[in-house]
Coordinates of C-alpha atoms in Angstrom, one line a residue:
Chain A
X1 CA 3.5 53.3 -111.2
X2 CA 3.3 52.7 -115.0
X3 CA 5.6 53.5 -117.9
X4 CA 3.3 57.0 -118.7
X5 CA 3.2 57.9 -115.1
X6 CA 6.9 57.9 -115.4
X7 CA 6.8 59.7 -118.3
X8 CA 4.5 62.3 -116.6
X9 CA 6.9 62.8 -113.8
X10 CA 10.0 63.1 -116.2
X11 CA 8.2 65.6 -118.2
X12 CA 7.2 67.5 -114.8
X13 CA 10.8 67.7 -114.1
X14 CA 12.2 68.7 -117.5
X15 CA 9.6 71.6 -117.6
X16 CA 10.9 72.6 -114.1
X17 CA 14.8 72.1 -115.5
X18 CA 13.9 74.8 -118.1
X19 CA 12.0 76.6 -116.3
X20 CA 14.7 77.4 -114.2
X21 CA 17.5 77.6 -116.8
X22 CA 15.7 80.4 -118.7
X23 CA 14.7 82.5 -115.5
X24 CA 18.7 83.6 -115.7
X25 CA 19.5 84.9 -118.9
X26 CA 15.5 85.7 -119.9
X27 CA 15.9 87.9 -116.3
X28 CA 19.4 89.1 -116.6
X29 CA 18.8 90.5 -119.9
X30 CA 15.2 91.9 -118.6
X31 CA 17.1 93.4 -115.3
X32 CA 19.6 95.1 -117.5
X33 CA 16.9 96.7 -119.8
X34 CA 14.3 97.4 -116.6
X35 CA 17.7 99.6 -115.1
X36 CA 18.1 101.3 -118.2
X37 CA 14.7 102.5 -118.9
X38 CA 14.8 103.5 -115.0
X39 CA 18.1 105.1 -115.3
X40 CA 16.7 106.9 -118.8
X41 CA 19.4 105.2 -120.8
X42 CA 19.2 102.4 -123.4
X43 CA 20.5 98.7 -122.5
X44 CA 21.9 96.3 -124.3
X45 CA 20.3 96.4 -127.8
X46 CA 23.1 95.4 -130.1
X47 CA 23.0 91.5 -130.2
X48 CA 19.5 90.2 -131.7
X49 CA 16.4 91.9 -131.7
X50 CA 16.1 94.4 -128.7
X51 CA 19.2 92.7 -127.6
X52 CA 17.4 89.9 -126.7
X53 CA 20.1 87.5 -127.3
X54 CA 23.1 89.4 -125.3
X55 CA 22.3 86.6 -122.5
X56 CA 23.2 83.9 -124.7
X57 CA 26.5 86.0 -125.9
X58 CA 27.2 86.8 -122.8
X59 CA 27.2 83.1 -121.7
X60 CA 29.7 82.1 -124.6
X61 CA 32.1 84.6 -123.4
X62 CA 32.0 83.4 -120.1
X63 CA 32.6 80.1 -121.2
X64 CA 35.7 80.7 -123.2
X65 CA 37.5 83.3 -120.5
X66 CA 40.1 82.0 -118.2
X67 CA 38.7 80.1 -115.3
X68 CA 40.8 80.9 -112.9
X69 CA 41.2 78.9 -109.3
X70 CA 43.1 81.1 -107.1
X71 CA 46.4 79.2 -105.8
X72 CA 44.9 80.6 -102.0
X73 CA 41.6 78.8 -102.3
X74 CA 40.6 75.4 -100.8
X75 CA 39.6 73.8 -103.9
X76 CA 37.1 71.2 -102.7
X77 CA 34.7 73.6 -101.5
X78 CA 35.5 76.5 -103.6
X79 CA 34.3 74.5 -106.6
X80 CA 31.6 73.6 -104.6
X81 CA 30.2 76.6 -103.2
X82 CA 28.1 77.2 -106.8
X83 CA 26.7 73.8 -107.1
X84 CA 25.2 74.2 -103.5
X85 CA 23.3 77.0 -103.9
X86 CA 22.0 75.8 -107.2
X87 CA 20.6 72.6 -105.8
X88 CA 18.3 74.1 -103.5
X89 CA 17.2 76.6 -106.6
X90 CA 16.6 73.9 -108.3
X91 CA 14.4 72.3 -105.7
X92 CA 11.7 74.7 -104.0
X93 CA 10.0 75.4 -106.8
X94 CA 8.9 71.6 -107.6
X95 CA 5.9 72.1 -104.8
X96 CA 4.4 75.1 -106.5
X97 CA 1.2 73.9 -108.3
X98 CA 0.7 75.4 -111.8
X99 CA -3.1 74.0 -112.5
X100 CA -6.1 72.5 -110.8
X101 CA -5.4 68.5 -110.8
X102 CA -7.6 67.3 -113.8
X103 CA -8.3 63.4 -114.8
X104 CA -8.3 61.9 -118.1
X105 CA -9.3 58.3 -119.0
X106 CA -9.1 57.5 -115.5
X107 CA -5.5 58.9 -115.0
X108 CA -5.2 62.1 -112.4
X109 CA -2.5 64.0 -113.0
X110 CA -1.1 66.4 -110.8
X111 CA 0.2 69.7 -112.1
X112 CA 3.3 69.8 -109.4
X113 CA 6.6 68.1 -109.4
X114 CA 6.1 66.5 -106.0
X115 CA 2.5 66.5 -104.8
X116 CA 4.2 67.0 -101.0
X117 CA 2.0 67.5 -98.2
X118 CA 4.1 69.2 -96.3
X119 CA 4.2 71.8 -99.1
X120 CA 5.1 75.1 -97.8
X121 CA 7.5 73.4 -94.8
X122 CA 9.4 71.7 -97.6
X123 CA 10.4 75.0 -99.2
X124 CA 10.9 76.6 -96.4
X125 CA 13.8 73.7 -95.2
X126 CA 14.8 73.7 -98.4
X127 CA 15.7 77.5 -99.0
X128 CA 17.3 77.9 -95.8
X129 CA 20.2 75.5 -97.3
X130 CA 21.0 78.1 -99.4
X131 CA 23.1 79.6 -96.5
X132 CA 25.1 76.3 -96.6
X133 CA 26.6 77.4 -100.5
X134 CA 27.2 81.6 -99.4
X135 CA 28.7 79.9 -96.1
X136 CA 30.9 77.7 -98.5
X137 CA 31.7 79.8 -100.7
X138 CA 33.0 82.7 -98.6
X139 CA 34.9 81.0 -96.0
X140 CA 36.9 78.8 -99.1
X141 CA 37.7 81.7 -100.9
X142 CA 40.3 82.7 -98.3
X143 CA 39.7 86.4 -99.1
X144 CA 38.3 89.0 -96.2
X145 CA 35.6 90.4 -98.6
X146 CA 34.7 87.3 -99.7
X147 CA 34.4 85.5 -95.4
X148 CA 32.7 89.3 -94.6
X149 CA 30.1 89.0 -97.1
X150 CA 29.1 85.3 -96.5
X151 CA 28.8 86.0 -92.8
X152 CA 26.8 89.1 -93.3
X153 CA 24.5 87.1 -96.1
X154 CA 24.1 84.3 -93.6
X155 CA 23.1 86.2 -90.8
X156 CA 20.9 88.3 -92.6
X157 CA 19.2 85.4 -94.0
X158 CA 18.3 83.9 -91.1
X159 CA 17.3 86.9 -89.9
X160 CA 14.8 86.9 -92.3
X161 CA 13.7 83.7 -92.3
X162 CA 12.1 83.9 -89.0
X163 CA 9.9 86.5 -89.8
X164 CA 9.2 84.5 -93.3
X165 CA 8.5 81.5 -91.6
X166 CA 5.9 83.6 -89.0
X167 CA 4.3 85.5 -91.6
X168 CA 3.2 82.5 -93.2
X169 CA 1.9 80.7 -90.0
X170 CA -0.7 83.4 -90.0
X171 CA -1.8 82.3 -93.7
X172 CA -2.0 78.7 -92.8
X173 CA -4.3 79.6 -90.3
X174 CA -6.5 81.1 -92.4
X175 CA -6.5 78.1 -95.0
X176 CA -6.3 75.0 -92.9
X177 CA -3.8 73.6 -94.4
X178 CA 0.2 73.5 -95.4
X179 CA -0.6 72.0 -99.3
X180 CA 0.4 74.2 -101.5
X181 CA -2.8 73.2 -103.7
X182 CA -5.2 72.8 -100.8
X183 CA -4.4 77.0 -99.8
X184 CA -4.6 77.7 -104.0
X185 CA -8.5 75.6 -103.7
X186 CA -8.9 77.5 -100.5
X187 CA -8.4 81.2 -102.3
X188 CA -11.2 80.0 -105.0
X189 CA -14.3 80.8 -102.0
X190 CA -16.2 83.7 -101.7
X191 CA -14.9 86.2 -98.7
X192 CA -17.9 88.9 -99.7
X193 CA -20.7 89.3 -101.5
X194 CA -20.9 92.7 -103.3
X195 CA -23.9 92.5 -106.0
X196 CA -23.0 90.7 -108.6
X197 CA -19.0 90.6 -107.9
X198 CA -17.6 88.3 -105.5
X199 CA -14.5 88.8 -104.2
X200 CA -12.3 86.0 -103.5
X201 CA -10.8 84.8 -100.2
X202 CA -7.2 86.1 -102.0
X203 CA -4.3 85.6 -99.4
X204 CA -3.7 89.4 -100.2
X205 CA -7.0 90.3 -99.0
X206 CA -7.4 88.4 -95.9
X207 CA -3.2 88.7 -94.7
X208 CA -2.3 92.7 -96.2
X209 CA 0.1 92.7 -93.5
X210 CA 1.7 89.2 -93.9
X211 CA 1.6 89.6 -97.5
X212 CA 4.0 93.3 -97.1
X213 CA 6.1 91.1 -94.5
X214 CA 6.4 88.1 -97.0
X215 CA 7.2 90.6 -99.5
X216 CA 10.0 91.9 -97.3
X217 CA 11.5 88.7 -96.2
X218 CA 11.4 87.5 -100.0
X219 CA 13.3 90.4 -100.8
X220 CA 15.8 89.5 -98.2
X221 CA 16.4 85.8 -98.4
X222 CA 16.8 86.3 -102.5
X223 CA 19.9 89.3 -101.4
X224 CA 18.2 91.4 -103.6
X225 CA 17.7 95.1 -103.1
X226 CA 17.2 96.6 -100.8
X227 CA 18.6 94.1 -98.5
X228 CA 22.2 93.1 -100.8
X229 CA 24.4 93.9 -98.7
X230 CA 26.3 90.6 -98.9
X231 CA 27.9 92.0 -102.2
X232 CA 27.4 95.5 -101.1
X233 CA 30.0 96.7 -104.2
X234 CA 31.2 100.1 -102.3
X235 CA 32.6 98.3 -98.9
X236 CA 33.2 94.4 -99.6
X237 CA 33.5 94.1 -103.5
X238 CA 31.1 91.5 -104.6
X239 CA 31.2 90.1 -101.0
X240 CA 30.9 85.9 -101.6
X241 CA 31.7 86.0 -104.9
X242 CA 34.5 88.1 -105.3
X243 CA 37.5 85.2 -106.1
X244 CA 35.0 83.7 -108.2
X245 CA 35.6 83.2 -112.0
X246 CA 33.4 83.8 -114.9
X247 CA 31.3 80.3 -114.5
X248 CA 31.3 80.2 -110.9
X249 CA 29.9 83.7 -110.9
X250 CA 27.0 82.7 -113.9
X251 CA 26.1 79.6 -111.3
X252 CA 25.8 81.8 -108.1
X253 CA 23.4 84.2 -110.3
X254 CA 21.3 81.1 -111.5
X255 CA 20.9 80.5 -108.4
X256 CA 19.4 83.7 -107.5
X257 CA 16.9 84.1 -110.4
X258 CA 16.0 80.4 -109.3
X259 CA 15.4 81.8 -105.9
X260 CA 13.5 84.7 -107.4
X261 CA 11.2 82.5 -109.7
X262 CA 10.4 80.2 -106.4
X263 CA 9.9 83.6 -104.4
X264 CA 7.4 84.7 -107.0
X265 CA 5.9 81.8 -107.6
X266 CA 5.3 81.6 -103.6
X267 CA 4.1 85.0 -103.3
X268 CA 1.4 84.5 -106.8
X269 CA 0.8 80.9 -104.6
X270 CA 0.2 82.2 -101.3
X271 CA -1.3 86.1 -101.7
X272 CA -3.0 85.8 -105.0
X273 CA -4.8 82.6 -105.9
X274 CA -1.7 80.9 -107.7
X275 CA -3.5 79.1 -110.4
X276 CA -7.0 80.5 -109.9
X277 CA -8.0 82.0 -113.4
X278 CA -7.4 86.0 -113.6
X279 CA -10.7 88.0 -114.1
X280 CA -11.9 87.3 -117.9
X281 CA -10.2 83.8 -118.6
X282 CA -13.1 82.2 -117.4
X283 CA -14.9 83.8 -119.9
X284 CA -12.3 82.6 -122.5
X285 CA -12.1 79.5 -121.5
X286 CA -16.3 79.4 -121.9
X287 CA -16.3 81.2 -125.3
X288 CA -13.5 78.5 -127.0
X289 CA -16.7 76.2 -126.9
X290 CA -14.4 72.9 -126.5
X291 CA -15.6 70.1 -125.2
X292 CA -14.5 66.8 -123.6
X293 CA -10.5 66.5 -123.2
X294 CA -9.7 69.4 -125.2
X295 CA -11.9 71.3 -122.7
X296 CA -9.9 70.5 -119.7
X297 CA -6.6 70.7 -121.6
X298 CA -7.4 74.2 -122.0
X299 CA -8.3 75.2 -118.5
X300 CA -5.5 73.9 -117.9
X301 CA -3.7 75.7 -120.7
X302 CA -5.1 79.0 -119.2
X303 CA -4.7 78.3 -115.3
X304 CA -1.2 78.1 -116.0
X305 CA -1.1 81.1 -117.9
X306 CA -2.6 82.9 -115.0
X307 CA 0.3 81.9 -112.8
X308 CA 2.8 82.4 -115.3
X309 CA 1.5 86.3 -115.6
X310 CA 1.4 86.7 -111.5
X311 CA 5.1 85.3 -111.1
X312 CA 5.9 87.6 -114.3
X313 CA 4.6 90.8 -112.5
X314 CA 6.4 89.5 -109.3
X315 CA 9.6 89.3 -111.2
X316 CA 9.2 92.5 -112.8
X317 CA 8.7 93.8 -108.8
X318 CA 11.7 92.6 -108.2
X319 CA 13.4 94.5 -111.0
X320 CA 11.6 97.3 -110.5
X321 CA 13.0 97.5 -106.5
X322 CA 16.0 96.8 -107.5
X323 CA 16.4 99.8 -109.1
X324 CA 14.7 102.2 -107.2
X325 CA 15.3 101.7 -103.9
X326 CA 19.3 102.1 -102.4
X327 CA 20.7 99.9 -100.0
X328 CA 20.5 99.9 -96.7
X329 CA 23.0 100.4 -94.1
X330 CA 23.6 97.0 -92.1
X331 CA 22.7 97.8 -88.8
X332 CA 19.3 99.0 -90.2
X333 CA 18.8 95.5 -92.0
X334 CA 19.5 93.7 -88.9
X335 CA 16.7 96.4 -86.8
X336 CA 14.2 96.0 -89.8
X337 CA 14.4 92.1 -89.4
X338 CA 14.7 91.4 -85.5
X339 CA 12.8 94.7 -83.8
X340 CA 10.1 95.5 -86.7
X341 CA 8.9 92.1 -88.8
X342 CA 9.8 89.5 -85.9
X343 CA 7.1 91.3 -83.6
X344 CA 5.0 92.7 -86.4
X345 CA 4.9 88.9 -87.4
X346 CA 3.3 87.9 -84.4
X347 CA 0.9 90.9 -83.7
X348 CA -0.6 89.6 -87.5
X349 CA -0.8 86.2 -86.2
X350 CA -2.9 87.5 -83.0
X351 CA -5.0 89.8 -85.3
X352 CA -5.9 86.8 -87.8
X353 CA -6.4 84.5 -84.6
X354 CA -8.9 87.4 -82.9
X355 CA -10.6 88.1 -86.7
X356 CA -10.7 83.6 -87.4
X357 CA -12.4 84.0 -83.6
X358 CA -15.1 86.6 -84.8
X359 CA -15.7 84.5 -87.8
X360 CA -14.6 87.0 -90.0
X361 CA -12.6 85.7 -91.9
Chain B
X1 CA 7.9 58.2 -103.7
X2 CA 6.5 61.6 -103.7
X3 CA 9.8 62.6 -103.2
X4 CA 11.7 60.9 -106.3
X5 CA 11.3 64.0 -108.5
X6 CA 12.6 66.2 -105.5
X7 CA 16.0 63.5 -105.8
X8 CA 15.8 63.7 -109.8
X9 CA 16.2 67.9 -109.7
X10 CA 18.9 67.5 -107.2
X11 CA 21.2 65.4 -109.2
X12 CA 20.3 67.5 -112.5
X13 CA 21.4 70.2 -110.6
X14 CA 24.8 68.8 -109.7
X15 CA 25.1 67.3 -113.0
X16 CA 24.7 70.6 -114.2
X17 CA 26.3 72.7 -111.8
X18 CA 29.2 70.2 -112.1
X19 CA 29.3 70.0 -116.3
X20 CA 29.3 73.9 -116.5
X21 CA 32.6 74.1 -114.1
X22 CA 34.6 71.2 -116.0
X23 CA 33.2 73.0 -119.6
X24 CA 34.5 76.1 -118.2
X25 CA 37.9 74.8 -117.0
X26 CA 38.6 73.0 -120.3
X27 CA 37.7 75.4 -122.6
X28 CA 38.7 78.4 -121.3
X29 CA 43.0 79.4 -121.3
X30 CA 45.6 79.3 -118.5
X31 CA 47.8 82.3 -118.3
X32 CA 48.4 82.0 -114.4
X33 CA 50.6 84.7 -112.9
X34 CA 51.3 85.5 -108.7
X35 CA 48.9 88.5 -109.1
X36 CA 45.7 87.0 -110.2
X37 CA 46.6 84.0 -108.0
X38 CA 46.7 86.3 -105.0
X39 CA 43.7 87.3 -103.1
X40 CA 41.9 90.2 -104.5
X41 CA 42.3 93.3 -102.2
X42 CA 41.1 96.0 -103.9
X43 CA 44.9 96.7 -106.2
X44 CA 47.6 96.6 -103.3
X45 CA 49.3 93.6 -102.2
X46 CA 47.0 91.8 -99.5
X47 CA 47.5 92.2 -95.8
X48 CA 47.6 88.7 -94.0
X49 CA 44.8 86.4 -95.0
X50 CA 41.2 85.9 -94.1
X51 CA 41.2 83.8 -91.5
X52 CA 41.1 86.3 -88.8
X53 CA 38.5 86.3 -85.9
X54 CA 35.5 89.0 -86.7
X55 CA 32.5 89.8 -84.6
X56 CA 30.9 88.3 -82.2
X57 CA 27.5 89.5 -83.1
X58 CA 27.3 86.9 -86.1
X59 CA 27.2 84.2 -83.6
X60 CA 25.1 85.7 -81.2
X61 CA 22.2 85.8 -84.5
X62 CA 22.6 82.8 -85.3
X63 CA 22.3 81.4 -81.8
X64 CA 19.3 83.5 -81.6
X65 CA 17.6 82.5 -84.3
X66 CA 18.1 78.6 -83.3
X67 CA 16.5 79.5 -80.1
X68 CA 13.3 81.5 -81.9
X69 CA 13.3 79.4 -85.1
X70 CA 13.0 76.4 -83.0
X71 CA 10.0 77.8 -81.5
X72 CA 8.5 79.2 -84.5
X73 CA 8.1 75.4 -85.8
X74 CA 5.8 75.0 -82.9
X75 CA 3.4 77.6 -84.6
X76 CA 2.8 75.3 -87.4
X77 CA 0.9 72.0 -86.3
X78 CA -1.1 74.6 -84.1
X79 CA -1.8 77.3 -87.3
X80 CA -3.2 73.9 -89.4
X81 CA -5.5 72.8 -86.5
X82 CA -6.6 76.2 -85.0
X83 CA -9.5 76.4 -86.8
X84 CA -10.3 72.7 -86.1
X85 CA -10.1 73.1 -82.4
X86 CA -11.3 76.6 -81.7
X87 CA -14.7 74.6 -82.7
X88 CA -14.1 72.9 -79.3
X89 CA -12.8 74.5 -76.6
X90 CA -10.7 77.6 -75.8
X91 CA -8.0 75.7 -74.2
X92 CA -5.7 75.5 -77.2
X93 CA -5.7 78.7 -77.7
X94 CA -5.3 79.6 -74.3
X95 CA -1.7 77.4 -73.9
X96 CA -0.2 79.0 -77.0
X97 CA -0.6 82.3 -75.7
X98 CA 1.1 81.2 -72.9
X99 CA 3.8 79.5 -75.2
X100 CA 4.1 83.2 -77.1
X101 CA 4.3 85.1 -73.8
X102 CA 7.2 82.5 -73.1
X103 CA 8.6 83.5 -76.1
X104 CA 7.9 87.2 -76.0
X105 CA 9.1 87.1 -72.5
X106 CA 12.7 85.8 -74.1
X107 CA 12.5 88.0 -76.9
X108 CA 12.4 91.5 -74.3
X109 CA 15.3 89.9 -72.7
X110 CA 17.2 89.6 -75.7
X111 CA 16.7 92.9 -76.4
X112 CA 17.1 94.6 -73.3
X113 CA 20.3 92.8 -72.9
X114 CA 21.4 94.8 -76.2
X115 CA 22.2 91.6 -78.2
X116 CA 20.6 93.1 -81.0
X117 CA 22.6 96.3 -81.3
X118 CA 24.9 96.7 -84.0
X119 CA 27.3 99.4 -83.5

């Protein structure tokens, strides 16, 4: 390993650093103008341009209010709580390829922070230490809300997770592999021929069913809605994070528009053809008549616009739920997770088995 | 080595994590008083504190789900190299249907013993 393949690898991380960073106030700001257009109201429009910039106000004033540490807390793990759940935030999406590997003079360069071949099983170990922070975080607040909605986060989550983890099994039997950029190549072949349009072997296509129970479970493990009833305001609060202060708060909510950027970028990964170029780019990327370096540089330019636009619309899903749906009751979470996905995740894995048998797929 | 970015994010992330609490705690005032350092209890003074004992059902899921998570990680060497093997013989295939009627068989018991209810 050389000087530039370090600098490669630095850069890799910086871009997923920011990356990261901006998902929470660029999504905040975007969740609190996707609920007002829903809600047929305006939004915060006052500071900057289409109140663009009320994120970034809203993060001073959060930095300059009293952080309080409740005298009933145990410190050590109060102020730790945030941190854990931001690490693994900050670490699923590193797998997530966001172009085809190219080489230049000689050099390959990967277009994912770690080039893991364990891909999928490394997120999947990875998220599930988010529980450790919720876990953390309620039990040290030493508040009933608080210990009521980690306990309900954490079981739902892991609730969840199995039918996450199942839904996918399916997928990597259709692909072959756990590489994240091995299941992106595999999406690129041909699953029918009608005249002259060829439609890809899209995970969407070939899983519908795991895709809606991906989708599901997704929705879930992030505690968004429909499934938030760990800060379900109208019975615990803000469940975990009710002793929290204005900081520790803004950390816990990184952490979840990290989790939702990694969930999107999973589902755009998985279901439809993560980098693989949306209809017409090709074409673009033809017509700029480049050649040489310039040429790949732009392919590249344009496969991870592709997959910047798919986690977009996934994000803007998740908004979009949000605000539609209302929450469920608790008992019905639990029933949707253990007596509808867990064994509607394995009749998909028989039917994809059964269909990989026919040669169908 | 693959994995020395992976160690790079985690220690931005406490770096950061860790620089936005001390930021927060030196810049913002302290005007401590009993009431905001009691535990929040939606505006009456709070009733005992939180370490009570609560339901049982929150262990029973998670002892669950180390029992079927466990076995789910089986599914995924054999998902990779189904494809691979169904090219040879049926005899794969065969034993992990046996291994999911195993852990269907579980699963029906689970159920039937109402672990699963929440009431």
């Amino acid at each position: 390993m050389d000087m530039i393949d370090v600098e490669i690898m630095l850069a890799k991380v910086l871009l997923i650093v920011l990356m990261v960073l901006q998902a929470a106030p660029i999504m905040a700001w975007v969740e609190r103008r996707g609920a007002a257009l829903i809600q047929n109201r305006l939004g915060p429009n006052r500071v900057g341009p289409l109140g663009l910039f009320q994120s970034i106000a809203d993060a001073i004033k959060a930095m300059f209010k009293e952080d309080l540490v409740p005298a009933h807390v145990s410190r050590f793990y109060y102020l730790l709580a945030p941190i854990a759940c931001l690490i693994p935030a900050f670490m699923t999406f590193a797998v997530i390829p966001m172009a085809a590997p190219i080489t230049i003079e000689g050099r390959s360069i990967h277009f994912q922070v770690a080039d893991l071949n364990v891909g999928i099983l490394y997120v999947f170990a990875v998220a599930s230490l988010g529980v450790f922070g919720i876990i953390m975080a309620g039990w040290s607040s030493n508040n009933k809300f608080s210990l009521l909605g980690s306990l309900r986060s954490c079981s739902q989550m892991i609730s969840y997770e199995l039918s996450l983890g199942l839904s996918v099994v399916a997928l990597i039997m259709v692909y072959a592999s756990v590489h994240l950029g091995e299941i992106v190549q595999g999406q690129a072949e041909t699953l029918l021929q009608l005249g002259p349009i060829a439609i890809p072997k899209l995970g969407i296509f070939v899983q519908p069913l795991g895709f809606l129970l991906f989708l599901t479970a997704v929705h879930a493990e992030t505690n968004r809605l429909p499934f938030d009833l760990p800060e379900g305001e109208t019975e615990i609060v803000a469940g975990y994070h009710t002793e929290y202060g204005p900081m520790g708060f803004s950390l816990f909510m990184m952490a979840e528009y990290g989790n939702m950027l990694t969930a999107s970028g999973l589902l755009a990964t998985l279901y439809f053809g993560g980098w693989q170029m949306l209809p017409g780019f090709a074409y673009v990327h033809g017509a700029l008549g480049l050649s040489g370096n310039a040429h790949i540089l732009a392919g590249v330019g344009l496969q991870f616009l592709s997959l910047l636009l798919k986690v977009i619309f996934f994000m803007l899903l998740f908004v979009w739920t949000r605000w539609t749906l209302p929450r469920f009751r608790y008992d019905q979470v639990m029933d949707l997770g253990w007596k509808v996905m867990f064994p509607l995740s394995l009749v998909n894995i028989f039917i994809t088995g059964a269909l990989i048998y026919l040669g169908w797929i | 080595m693959s994995y020395l970015p992976v160690l790079i994010l985690v220690v931005i992330a406490i770096a950061l994590g860790g620089a936005i609490q001390i930021l927060s705690h030196v810049l913002g005032p302290k005007f401590p008083n009993p009431m905001k350092n009691s535990p929040f209890e939606c505006g009456m003074p709070p009733l005992g504190d939180a370490r009570h004992r609560f339901s049982v059902r929150f262990y029973l899921v998670a002892i669950l789900f180390l029992l079927f998570d466990v076995e789910a990680v089986f599914f995924f060497p054999f998902a990779v190299t189904f494809r691979e093997y169904l090219g040879i013989n049926m005899f794969m295939v065969l034993e992990m249907a046996v291994f999911v009627g195993i852990l269907l068989v579980g699963y029906f018991y689970v159920l039937r013993k109402g672990a699963l209810e929440w009431d």
